[in-house]
Coordinates of C-alpha atoms in Angstrom, one line a residue:
X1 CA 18.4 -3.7 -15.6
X2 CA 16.3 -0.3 -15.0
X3 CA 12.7 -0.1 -13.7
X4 CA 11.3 1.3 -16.7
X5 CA 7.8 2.5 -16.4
X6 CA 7.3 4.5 -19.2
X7 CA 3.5 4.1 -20.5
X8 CA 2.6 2.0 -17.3
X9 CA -0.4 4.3 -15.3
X10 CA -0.6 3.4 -11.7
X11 CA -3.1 4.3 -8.4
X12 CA -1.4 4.8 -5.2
X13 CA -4.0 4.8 -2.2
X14 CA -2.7 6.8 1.3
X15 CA -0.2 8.8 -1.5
X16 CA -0.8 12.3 0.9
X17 CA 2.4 11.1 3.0
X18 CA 4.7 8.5 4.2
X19 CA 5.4 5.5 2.2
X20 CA 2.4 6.0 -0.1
X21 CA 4.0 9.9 -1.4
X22 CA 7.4 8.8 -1.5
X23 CA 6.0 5.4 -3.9
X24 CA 3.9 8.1 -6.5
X25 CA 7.8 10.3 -6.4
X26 CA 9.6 6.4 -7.5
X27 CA 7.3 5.4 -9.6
X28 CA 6.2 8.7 -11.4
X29 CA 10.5 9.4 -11.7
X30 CA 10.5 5.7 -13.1
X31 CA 8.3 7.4 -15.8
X32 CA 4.6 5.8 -14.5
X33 CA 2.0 8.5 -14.6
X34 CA 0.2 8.0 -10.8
X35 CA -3.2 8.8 -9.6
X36 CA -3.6 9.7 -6.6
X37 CA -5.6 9.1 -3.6
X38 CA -6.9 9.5 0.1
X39 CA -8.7 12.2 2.4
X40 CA -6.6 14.7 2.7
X41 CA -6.8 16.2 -0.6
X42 CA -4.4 19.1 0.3
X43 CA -1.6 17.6 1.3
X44 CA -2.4 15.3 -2.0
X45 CA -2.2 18.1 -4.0
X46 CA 1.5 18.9 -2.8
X47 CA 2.9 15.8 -3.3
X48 CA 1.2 15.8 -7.0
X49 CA 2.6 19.3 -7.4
X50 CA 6.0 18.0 -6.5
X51 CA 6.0 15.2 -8.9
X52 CA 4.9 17.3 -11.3
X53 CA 7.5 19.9 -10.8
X54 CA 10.2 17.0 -11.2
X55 CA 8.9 16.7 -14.6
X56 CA 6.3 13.2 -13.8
X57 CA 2.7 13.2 -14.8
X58 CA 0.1 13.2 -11.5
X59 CA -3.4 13.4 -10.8
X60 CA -5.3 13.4 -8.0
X61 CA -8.9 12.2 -6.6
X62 CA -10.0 12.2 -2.8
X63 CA -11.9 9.8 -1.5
X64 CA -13.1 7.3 0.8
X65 CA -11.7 3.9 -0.4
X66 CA -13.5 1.9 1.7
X67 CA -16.8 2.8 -0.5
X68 CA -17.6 0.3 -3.4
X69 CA -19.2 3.7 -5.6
X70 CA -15.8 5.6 -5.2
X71 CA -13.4 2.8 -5.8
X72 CA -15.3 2.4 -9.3
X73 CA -15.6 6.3 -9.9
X74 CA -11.4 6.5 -8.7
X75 CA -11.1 3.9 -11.8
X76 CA -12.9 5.7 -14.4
X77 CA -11.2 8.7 -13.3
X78 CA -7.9 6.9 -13.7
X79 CA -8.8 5.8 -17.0
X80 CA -10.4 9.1 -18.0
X81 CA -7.1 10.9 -17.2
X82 CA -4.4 8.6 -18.4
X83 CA -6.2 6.1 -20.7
X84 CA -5.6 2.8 -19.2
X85 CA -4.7 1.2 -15.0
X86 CA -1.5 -1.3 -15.2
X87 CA -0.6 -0.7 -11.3
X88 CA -2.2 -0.3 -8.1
X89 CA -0.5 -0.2 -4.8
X90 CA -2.5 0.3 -1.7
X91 CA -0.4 2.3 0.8
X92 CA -3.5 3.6 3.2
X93 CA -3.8 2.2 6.9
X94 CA -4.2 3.4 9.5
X95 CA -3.4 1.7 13.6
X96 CA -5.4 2.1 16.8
X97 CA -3.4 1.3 20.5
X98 CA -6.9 0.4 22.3
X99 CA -6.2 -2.5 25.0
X100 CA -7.6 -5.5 23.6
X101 CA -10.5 -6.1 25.8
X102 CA -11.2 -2.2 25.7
X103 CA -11.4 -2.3 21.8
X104 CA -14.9 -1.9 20.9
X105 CA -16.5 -2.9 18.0
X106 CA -16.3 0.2 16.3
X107 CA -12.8 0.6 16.8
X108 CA -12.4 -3.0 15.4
X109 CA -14.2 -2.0 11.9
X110 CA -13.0 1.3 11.1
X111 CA -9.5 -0.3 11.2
X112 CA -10.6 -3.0 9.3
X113 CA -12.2 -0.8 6.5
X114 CA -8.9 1.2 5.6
X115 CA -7.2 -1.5 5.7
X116 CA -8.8 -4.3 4.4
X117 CA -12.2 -3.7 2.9
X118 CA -10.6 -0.4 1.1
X119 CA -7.9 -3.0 -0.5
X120 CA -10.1 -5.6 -1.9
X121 CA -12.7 -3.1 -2.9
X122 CA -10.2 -1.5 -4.6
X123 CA -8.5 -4.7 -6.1
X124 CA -11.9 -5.7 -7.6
X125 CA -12.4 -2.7 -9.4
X126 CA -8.9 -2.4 -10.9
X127 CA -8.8 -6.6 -11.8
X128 CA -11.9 -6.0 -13.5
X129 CA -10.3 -3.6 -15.7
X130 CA -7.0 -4.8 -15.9
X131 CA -9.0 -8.4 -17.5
X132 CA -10.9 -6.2 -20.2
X133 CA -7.5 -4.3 -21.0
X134 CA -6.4 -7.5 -21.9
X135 CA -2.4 -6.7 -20.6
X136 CA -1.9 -7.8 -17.3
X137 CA -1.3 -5.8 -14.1
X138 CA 0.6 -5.3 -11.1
X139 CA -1.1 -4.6 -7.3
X140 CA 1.3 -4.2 -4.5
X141 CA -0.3 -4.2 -0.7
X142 CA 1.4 -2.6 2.0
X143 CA 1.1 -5.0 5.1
X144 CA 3.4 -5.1 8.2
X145 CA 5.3 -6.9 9.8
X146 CA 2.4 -7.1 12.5
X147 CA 0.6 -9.6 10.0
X148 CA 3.5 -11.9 10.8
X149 CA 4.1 -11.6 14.4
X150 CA 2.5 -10.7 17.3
X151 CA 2.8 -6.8 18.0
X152 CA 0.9 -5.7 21.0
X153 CA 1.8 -2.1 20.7
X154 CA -1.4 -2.1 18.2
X155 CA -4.9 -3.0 19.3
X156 CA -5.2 -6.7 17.4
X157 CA -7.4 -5.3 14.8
X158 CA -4.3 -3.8 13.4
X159 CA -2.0 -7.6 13.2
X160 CA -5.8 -8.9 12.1
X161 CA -6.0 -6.7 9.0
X162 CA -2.5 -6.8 7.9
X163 CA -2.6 -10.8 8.2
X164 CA -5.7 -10.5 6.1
X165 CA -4.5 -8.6 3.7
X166 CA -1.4 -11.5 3.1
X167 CA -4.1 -14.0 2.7
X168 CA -6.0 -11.8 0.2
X169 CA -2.4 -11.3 -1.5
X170 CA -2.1 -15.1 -2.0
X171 CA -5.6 -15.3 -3.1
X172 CA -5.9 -12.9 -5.9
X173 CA -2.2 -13.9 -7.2
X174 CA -3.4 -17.8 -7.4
X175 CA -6.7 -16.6 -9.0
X176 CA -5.9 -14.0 -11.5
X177 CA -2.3 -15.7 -12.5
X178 CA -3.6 -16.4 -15.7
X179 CA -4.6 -13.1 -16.6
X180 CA -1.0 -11.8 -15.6
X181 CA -1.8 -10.2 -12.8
X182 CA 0.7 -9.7 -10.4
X183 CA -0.2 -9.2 -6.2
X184 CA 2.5 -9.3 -3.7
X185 CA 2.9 -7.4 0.0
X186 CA 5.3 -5.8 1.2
X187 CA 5.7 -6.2 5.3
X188 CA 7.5 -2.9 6.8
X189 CA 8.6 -2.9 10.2
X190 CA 9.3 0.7 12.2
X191 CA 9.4 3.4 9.3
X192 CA 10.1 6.8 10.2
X193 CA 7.0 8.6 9.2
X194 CA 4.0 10.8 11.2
X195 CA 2.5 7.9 13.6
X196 CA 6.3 6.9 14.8
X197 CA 6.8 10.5 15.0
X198 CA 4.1 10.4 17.9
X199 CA 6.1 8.1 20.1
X200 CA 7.4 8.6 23.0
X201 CA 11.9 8.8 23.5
X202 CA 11.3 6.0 25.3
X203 CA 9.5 3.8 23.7
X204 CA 11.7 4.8 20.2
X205 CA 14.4 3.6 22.2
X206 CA 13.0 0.7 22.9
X207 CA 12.3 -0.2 19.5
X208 CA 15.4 1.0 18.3
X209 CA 17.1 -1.9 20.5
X210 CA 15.9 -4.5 19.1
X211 CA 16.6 -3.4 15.2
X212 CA 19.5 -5.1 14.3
X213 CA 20.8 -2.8 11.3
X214 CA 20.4 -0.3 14.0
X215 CA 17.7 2.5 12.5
X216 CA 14.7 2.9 11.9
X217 CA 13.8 2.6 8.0
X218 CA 12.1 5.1 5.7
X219 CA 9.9 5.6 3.2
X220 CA 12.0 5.5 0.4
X221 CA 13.2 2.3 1.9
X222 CA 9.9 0.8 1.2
X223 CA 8.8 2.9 -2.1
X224 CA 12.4 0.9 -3.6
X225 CA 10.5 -2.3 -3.0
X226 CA 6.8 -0.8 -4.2
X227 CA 9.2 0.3 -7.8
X228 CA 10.4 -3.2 -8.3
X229 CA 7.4 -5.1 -7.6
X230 CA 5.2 -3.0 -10.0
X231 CA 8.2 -3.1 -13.3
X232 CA 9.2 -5.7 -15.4
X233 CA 11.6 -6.8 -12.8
X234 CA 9.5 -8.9 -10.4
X235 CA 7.5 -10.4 -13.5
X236 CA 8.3 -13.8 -12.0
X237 CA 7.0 -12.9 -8.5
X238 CA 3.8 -13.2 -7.4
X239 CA 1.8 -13.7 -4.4
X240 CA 4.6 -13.3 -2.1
X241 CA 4.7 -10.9 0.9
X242 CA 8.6 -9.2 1.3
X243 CA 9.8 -8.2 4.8
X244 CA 11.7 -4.7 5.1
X245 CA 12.1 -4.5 8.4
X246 CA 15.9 -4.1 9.7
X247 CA 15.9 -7.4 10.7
X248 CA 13.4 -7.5 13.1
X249 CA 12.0 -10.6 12.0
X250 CA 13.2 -13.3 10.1
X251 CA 11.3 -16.1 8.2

């Protein structure tokens, strides 16, 4: 059976690379139209104008997620553009390396406003209209593995947020069940993309040692999962979190 998302109009936060581009290219070829977000409105614009040169429908609106006013205005504009929200996957995060009695308490929120308070900000705004729409909807979090496991490469604000953002995964999907709305997580491990690309060879190495399928994964590894748990296809999965992560670690 195909991931058909013809008709379905989804949001895709941290869409200006990474995982969170290569999900708006799946789900906009899967025939979603996709709104997209972040800071960096330039690079945004190239990834819309590569969807949109494959023949997909994309729009784009930068932001600051993490403010209540915007996540409201990145609705309406959603809704404004394309009629109607049926899927909202938060890619944006972000990971800071401070030692853990260095980390200060700045430090500790900014990470925990990408990637936490931007997600349920976010979530609120979209359940709200997904209820009045009356047809259900699908949110997909991107967590980590971190929110899992300890990883002490990461300052613990970054394990902290992710671990938070399983429990708000849970949450919404018991709450909102009734209204068929759909949240589940998706838990990457190492995913070649611009912060692994800032590693050293031999820390790389070192993480590459203890993958046991042997490489790192990709975006597209992880945009697979994001296609599937916002189609028809996962309509009888909800508030799970799914590791993609070589093996790394098993439940």
């Amino acid at each position: 059976m195909k991931a058909n998302l013809e008709g379905k109009v989804a949001i895709i936060t941290g869409a200006s690379s990474g995982i969170g581009a290569q999900s708006a290219k799946q789900l906009a070829a899967e025939g979603a139209a996709v709104v997209l977000t972040g800071r960096r409105e330039e690079r945004l614009a190239q990834v819309a104008s590569a969807i949109r040169a494959a023949n997909g429908r994309a729009a784009v609106l930068a932001g600051d997620m993490a403010s209540e006013a915007f996540c409201g205005r990145l609705v309406q504009f959603a809704m404004d553009t394309f009629g109607q929200v049926d899927i909202l996957v938060c890619s944006a995060g972000m990971a800071l390396r401070t030692p853990s009695l260095e980390m200060s308490r700045e430090e500790w929120e900014q990470v925990m406003n990408v990637n936490l308070t931007a997600p349920l900000l976010l979530s609120q705004a979209c359940i709200r209209q997904f209820q009045k729409a009356g047809r259900g909807g699908k949110i997909v979090y991107i967590s980590s593995t971190a929110g899992k496991n300890i990883n002490l490469g990461a300052s613990p604000s970054y394990g902290a947020s992710k671990a938070g953002l399983l429990y708000l995964t849970r949450h919404f999907a018991r709450e909102f069940a009734a209204d068929h709305i759909y949240v589940n997580a998706i838990c990457p491990g190492p995913v070649d993309s611009e912060i692994t690309h800032t590693w050293t060879p031999e820390h790389r190495a070192g993480v590459l040692a203890n993958l046991p399928v042997g490489r790192m994964g990709t975006p597209e590894d992880i945009a697979n999962a994001v296609v599937y748990l916002a189609s028809s296809l996962s309509d009888y999965v909800t508030g799970e979190s799914l590791l993609i992560n070589g093996g790394r670690f098993m439940e």
